[in-house]
Tab-separated table of C-alpha atoms and ligand atoms in Angstrom:
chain	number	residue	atom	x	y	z
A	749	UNK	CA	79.768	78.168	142.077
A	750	UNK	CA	76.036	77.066	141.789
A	751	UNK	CA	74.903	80.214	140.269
A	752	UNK	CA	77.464	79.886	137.711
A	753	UNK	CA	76.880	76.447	136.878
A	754	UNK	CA	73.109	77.680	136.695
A	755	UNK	CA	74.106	80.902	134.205
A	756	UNK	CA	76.103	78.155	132.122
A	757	UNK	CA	72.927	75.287	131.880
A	758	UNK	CA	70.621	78.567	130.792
A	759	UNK	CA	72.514	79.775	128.210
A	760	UNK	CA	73.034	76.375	126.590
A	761	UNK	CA	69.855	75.998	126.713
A	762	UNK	CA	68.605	79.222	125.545
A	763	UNK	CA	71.185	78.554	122.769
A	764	UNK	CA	69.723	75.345	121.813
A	765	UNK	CA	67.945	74.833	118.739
A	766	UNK	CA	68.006	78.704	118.024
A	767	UNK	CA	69.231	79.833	114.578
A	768	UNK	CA	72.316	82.318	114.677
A	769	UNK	CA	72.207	85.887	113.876
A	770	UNK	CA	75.403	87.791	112.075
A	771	UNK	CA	75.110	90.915	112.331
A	772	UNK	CA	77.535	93.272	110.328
A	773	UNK	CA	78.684	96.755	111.320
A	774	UNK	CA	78.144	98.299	107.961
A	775	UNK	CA	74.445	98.748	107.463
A	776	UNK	CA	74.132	95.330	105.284
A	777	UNK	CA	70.855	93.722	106.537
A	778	UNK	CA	71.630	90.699	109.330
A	779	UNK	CA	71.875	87.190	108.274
A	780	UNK	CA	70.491	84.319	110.264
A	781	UNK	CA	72.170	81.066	110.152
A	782	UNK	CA	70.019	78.426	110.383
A	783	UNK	CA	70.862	75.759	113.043
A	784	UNK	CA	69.269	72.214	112.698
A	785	UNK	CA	70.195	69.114	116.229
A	786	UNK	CA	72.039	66.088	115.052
A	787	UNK	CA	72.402	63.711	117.921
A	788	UNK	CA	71.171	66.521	120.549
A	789	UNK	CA	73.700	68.766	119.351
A	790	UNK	CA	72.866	72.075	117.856
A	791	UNK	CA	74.803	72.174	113.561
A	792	UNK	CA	74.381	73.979	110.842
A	793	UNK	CA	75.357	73.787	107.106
A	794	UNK	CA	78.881	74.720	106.246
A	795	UNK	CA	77.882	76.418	103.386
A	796	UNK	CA	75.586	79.154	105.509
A	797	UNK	CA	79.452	80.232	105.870
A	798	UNK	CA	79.372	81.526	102.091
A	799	UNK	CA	76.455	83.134	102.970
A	800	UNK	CA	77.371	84.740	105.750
A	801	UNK	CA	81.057	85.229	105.527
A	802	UNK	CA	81.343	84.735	101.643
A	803	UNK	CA	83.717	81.728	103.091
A	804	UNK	CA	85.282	79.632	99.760
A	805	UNK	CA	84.611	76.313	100.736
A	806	UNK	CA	86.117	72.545	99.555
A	807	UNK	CA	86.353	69.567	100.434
A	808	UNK	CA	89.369	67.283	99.944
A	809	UNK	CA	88.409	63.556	100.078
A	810	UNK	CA	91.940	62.277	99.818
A	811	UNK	CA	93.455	63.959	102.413
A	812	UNK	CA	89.501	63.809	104.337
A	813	UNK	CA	89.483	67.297	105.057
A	814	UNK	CA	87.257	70.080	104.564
A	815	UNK	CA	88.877	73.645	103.670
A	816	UNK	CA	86.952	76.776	104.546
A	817	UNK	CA	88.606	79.885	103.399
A	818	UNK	CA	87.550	82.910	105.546
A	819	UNK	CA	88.622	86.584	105.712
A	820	UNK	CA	91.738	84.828	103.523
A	821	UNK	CA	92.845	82.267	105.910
A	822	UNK	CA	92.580	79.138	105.916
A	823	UNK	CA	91.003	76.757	108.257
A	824	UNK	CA	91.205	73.391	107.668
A	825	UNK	CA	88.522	70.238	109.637
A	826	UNK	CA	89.592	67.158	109.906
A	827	UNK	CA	86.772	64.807	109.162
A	828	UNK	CA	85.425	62.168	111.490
A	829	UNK	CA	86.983	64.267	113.752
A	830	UNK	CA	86.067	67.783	116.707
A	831	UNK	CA	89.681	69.095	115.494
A	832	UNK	CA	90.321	72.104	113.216
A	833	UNK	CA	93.765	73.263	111.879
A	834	UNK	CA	94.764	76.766	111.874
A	835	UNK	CA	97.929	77.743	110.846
A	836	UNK	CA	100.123	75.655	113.069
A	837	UNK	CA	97.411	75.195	115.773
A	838	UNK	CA	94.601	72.877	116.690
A	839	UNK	CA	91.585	74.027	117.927
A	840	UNK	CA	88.856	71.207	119.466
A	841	UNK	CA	85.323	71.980	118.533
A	842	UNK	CA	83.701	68.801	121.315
A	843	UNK	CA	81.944	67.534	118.148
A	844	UNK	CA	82.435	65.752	115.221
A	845	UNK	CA	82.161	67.159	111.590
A	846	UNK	CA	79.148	65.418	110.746
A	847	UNK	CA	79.117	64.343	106.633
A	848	UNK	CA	75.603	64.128	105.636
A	849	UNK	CA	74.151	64.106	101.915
A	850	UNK	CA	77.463	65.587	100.639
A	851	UNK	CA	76.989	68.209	103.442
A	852	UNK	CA	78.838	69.194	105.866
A	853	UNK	CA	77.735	70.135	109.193
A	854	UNK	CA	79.748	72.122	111.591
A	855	UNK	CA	78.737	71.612	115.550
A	856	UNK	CA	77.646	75.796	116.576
A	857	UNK	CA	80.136	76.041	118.790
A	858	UNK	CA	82.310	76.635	115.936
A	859	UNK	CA	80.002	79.889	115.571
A	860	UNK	CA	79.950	81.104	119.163
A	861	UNK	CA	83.055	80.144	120.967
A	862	UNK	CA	85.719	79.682	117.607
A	863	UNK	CA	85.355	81.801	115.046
A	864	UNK	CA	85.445	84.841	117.592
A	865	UNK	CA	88.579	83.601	119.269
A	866	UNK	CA	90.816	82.526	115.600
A	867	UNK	CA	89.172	85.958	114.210
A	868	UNK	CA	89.471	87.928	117.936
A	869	UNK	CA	90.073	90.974	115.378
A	870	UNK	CA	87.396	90.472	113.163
A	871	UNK	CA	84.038	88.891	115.044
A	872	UNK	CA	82.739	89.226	118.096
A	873	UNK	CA	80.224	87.240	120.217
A	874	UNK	CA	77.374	89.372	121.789
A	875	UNK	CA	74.380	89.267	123.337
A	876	UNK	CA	73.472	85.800	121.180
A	877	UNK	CA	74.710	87.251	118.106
A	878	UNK	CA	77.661	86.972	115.738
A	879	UNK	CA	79.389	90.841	114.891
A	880	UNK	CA	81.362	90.975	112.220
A	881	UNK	CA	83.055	93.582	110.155
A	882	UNK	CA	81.483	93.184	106.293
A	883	UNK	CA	82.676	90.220	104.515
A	884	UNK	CA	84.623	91.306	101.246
A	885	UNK	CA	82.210	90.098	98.405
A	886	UNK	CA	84.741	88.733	95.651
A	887	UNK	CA	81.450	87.720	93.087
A	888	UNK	CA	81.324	88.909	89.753
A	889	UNK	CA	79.783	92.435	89.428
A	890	UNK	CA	81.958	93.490	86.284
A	891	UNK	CA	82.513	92.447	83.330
A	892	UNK	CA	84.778	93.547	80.048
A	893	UNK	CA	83.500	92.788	76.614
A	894	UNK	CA	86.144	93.729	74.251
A	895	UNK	CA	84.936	94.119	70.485
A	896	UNK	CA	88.087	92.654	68.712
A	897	UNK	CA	89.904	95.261	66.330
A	898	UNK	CA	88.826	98.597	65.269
A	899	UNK	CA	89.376	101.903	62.979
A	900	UNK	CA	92.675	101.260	61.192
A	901	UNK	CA	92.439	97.618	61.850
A	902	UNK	CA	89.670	95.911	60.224
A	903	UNK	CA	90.106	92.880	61.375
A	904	UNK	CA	89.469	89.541	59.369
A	905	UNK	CA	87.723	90.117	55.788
A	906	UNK	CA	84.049	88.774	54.980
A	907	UNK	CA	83.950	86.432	52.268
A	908	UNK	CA	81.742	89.093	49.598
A	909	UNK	CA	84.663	91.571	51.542
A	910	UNK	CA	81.519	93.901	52.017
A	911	UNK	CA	81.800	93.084	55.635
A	912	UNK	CA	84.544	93.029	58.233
A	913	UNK	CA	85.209	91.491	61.740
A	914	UNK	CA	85.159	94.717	63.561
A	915	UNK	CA	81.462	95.789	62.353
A	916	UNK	CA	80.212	92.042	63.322
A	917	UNK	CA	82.010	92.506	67.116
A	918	UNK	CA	80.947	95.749	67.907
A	919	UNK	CA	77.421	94.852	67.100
A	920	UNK	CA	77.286	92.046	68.991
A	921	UNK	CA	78.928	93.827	72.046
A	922	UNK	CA	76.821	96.280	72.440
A	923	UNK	CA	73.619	94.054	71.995
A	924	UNK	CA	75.367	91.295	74.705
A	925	UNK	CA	76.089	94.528	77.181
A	926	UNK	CA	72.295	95.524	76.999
A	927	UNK	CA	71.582	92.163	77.780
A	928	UNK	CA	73.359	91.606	80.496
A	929	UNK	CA	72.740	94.568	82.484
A	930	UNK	CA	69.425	94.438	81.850
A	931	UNK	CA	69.265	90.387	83.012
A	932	UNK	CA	72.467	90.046	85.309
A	933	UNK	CA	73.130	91.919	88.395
A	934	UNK	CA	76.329	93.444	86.364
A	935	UNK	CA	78.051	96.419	84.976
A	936	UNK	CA	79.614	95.729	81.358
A	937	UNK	CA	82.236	98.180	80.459
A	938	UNK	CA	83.128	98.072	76.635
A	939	UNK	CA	87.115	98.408	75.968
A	940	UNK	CA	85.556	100.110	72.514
A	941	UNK	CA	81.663	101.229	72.129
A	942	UNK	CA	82.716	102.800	68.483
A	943	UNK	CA	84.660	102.428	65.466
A	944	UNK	CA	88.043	103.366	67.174
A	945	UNK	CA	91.703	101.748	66.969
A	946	UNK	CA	92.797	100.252	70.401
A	947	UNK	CA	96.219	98.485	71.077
A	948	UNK	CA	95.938	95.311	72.454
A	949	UNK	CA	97.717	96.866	75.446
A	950	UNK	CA	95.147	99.221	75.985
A	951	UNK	CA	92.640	96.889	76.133
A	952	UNK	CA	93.762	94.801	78.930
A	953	UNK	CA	94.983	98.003	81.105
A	954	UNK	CA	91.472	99.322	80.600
A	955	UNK	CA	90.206	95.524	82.089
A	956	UNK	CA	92.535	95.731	84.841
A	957	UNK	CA	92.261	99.677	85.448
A	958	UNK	CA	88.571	99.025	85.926
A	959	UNK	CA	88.504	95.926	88.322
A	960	UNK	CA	86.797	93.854	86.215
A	961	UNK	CA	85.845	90.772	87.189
A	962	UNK	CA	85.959	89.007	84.157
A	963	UNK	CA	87.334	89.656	80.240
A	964	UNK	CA	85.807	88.631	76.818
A	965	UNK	CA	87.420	89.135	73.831
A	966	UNK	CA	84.690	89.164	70.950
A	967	UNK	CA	86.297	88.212	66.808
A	968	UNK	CA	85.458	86.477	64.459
A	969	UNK	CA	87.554	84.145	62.375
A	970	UNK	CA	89.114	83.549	58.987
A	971	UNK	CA	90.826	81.199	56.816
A	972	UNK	CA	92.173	80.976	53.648
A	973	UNK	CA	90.033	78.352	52.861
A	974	UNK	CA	86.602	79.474	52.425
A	975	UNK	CA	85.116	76.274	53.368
A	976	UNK	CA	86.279	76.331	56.874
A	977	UNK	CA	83.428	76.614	59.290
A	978	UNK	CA	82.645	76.535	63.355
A	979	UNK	CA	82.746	78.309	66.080
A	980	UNK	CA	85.985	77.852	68.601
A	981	UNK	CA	86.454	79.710	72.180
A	982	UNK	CA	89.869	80.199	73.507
A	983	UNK	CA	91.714	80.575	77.101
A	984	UNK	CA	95.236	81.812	77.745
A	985	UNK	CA	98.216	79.315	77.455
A	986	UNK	CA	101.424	78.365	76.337
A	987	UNK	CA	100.680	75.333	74.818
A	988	UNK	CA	99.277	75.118	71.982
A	989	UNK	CA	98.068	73.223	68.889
A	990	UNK	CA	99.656	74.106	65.537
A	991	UNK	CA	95.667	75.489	64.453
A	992	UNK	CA	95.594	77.245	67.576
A	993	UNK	CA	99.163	78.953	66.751
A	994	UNK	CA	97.694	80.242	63.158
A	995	UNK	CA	94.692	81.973	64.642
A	996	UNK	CA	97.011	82.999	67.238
A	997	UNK	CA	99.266	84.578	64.485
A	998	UNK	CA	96.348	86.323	63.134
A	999	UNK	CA	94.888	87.875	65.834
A	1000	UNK	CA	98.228	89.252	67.018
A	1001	UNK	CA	99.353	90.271	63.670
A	1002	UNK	CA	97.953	93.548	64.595
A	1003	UNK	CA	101.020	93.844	67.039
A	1004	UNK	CA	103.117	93.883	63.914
A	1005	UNK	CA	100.892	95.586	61.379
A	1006	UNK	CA	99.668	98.273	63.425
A	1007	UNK	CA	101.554	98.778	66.532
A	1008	UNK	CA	105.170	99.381	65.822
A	1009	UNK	CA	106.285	96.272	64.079
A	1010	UNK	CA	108.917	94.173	65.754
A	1011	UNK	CA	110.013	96.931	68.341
A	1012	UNK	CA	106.216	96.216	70.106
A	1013	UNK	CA	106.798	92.703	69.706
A	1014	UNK	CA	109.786	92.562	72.087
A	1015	UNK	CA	107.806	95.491	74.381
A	1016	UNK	CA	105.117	92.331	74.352
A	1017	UNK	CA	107.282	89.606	75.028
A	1018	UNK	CA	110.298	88.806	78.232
A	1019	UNK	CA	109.434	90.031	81.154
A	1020	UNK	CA	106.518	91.205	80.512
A	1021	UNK	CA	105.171	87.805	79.085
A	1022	UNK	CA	106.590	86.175	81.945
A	1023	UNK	CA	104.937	88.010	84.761
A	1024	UNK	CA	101.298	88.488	82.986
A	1025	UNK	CA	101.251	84.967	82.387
A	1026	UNK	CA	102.272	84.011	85.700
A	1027	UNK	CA	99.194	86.538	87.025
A	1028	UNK	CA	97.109	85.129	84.185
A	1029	UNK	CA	98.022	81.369	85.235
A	1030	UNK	CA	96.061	81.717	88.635
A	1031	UNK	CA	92.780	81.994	86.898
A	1032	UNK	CA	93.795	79.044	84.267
A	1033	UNK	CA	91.142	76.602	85.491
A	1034	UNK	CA	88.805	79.445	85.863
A	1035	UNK	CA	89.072	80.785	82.134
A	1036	UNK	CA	88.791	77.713	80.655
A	1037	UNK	CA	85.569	77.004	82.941
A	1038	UNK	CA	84.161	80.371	81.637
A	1039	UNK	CA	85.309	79.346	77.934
A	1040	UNK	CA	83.588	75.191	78.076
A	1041	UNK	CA	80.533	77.247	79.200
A	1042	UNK	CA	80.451	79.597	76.524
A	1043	UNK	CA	81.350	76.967	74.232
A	1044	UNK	CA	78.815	74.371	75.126
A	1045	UNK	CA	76.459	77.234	74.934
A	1046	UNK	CA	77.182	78.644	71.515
A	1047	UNK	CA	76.917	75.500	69.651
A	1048	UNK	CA	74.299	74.277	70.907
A	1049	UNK	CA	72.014	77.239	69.779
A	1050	UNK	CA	73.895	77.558	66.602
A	1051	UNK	CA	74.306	73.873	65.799
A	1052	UNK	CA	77.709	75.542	63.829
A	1053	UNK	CA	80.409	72.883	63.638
A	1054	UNK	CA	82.350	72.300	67.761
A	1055	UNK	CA	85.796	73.384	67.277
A	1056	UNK	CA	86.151	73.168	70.842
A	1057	UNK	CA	88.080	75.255	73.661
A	1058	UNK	CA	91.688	75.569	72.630
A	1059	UNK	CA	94.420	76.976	74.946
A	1060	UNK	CA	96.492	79.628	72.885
A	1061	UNK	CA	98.813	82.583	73.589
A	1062	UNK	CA	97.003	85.887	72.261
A	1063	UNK	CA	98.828	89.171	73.602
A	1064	UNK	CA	95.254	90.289	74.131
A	1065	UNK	CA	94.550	88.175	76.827
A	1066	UNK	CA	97.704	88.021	78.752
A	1067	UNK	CA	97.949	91.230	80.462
A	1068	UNK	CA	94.323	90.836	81.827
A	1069	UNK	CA	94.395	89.356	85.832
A	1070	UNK	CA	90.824	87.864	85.617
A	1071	UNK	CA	89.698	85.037	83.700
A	1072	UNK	CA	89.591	85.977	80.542
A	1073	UNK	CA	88.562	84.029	77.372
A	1074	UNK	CA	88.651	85.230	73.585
A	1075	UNK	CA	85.442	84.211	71.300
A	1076	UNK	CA	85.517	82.977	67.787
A	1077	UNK	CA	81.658	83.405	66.429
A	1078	UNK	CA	82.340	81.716	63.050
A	1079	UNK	CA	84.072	82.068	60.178
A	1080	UNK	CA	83.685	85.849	58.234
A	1081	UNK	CA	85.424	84.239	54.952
A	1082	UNK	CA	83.296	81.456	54.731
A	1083	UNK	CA	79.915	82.051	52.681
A	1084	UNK	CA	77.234	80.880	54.561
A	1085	UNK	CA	79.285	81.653	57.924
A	1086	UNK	CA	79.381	85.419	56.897
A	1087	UNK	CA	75.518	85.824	55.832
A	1088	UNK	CA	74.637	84.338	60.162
A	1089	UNK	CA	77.107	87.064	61.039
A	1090	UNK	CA	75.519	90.044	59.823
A	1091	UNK	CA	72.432	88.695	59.935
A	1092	UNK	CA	70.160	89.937	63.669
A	1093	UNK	CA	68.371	86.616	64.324
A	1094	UNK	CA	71.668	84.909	64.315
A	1095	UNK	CA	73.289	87.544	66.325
A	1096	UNK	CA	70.811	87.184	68.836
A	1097	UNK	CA	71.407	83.623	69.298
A	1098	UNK	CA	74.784	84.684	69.828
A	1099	UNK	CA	73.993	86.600	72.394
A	1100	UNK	CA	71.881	84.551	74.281
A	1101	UNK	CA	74.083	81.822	74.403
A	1102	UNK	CA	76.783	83.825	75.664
A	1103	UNK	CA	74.466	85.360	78.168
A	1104	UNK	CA	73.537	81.708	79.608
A	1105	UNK	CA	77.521	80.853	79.475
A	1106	UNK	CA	78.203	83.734	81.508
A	1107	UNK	CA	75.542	83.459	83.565
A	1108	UNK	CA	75.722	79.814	84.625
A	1109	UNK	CA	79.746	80.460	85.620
A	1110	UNK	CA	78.702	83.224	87.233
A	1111	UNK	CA	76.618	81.559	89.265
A	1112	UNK	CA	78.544	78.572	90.079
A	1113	UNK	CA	81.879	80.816	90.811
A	1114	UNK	CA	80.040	83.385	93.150
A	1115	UNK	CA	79.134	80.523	95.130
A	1116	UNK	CA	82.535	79.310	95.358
A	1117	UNK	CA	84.076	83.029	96.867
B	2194	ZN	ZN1	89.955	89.080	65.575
């Protein structure tokens, strides 16, 4: 009985004040979770979770919880209060969540006694350390760029109508995918890296078929009016603006003009709508995050005129399960608009605005996995 006791007071107190190691059984390099005392009581950050367990964590301040999302279940604490939720169960961690700063702090017995008894399967507590099988890493790695139109299909018409949509895209895909390998920790994948006709069905099977991560549509626009001007991103939706339906019309028209007319129409539409926008709907929020980015970004290097982040229905991005957003560079049939197309210095400001678009969302969604 005394020797026990004993075994117990040494380990807390070897325990104390020591950071945690997780150590994984695949041959990624340990982490160390860093452990700081809060009222004599050893804590640590929640967010050394997404570190360590790539854990999606949020808090809910009306219901005052926190969610933690690990190995895809849920866990949900309780603030002001030592109790986490677990399915239908409660587990009792002795100490509070402690709010500090807009962190949270979990007490370490959450590490060394919980976690291995909700996750028995999963992690382990040995010898001091955390085992663990490797956490599935759900950041971005790949990325789509999808030069609009192609071969057969020209796309829209330049105002001298020396120059075409599908010339502008391609260039400024392949410059974008140099850039981002070269400056993100990514692989691009081009659904076209030459002058080639691709259905719109293709496209999206080659995005899915490839497990990318995320899709970009590249066009440019066009308008009967020559004097209409700006740059405009768009996200996946059913509603819709009446502008929004006309570019819509356009960019689908190639569904009509150069896939089979009516017949793919109907292929497009029912069931098929239905369930791709249903998959697509789950990464709503998340495309039109990736398209206010890209937005923000473009204008503000181009100073071309805001014509915002519109929701619209393009067959090109419904069949793609990622988020997925289409860009509008500017308008081919106006003037000025088409001369900053073709033109490299303008291209590269292009690109480097959608490089810091895609980079800040990537940064702020791998957080969140
Ligand atoms: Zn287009």
């Amino acid at each position: 009985m005394k020797k026990s006791f004993l075994f117990v007071l040494l380990v807390i107190v070897s325990l104390l004040g020591a950071d945690i190691t997780v150590e994984y059984k695949s041959s990624l390099t340990p982490e160390v979770i860093r452990t700081i005392e809060i009222d004599s009581t050893d804590y640590f950050n929640v967010y050394e979770l997404n570190k360590t367990f790539k854990a999606n964590i949020s808090d809910d301040l009306l219901d005052q919880r926190l969610n933690v999302n690990i190995y895809s279940e849920q866990l949900i604490f309780l603030m002001d209060s030592s109790l986490l939720q677990y399915g239908s169960d409660y587990f009792n961690m002795t100490y509070n969540i402690i709010q500090q700063d807009g962190k949270y702090f979990l007490p370490v017995v959450f590490l060394t006694d919980l976690l291995p008894q909700i996750f028995s399967n999963l992690i382990s507590w040995e010898k001091n350390k955390l085992i663990t099988k490797t956490p599935t890493d759900n950041s971005i790695k790949r990325i789509v760029l999808d030069p609009g139109h192609g071969g057969k299909d020209p796309g829209a018409v330049g105002y001298s109508k020396k120059h075409f949509e599908k010339e502008v895209v391609l260039e400024l895909a392949l410059k974008l995918k140099k850039k981002l390998e070269q400056q993100l920790d990514v692989v691009v994948l081009l659904s076209r890296d030459k002058d080639e006709f691709i259905s719109l069905q293709q496209r999206t099977k080659f995005a899915n078929e490839n497990n990318a991560d995320l899709f970009i549509s590249l066009h440019c626009n066009a308008h009967r009016n020559s004097k209409i001007n700006g740059i405009e991103v768009y996200y996946l939706s059913t509603a819709k603006t009446d502008e929004a339906r006309a570019v819509e019309a356009m960019e689908n028209q190639v569904v009509y003009e150069y896939e089979g007319g009516q017949e793919a129409v109907r292929k497009y539409d029912d069931l098929a709508f239905i369930l791709a926008d249903m998959a697509q709907s789950e990464h709503l929020e998340e495309s039109y995050n990736l398209g206010a980015n890209l937005q923000t970004a473009l204008v503000s290097a181009t100073e071309a005129y805001n014509r915002g982040v519109k929701q619209a229905n393009f067959y090109v991005l419904r069949g793609a399960f990622m988020p997925s957003v289409l860009l509008e560079f500017g308008f081919i049939s106006n003037k000025d608009e088409e001369k900053k197309l073709i033109s490299s210095s303008y291209q590269e400001k292009l690109i480097d605005s959608v490089f810091i678009g895609i980079r800040d969302f990537k940064m702020k969604y791998d957080q969140m996995q």
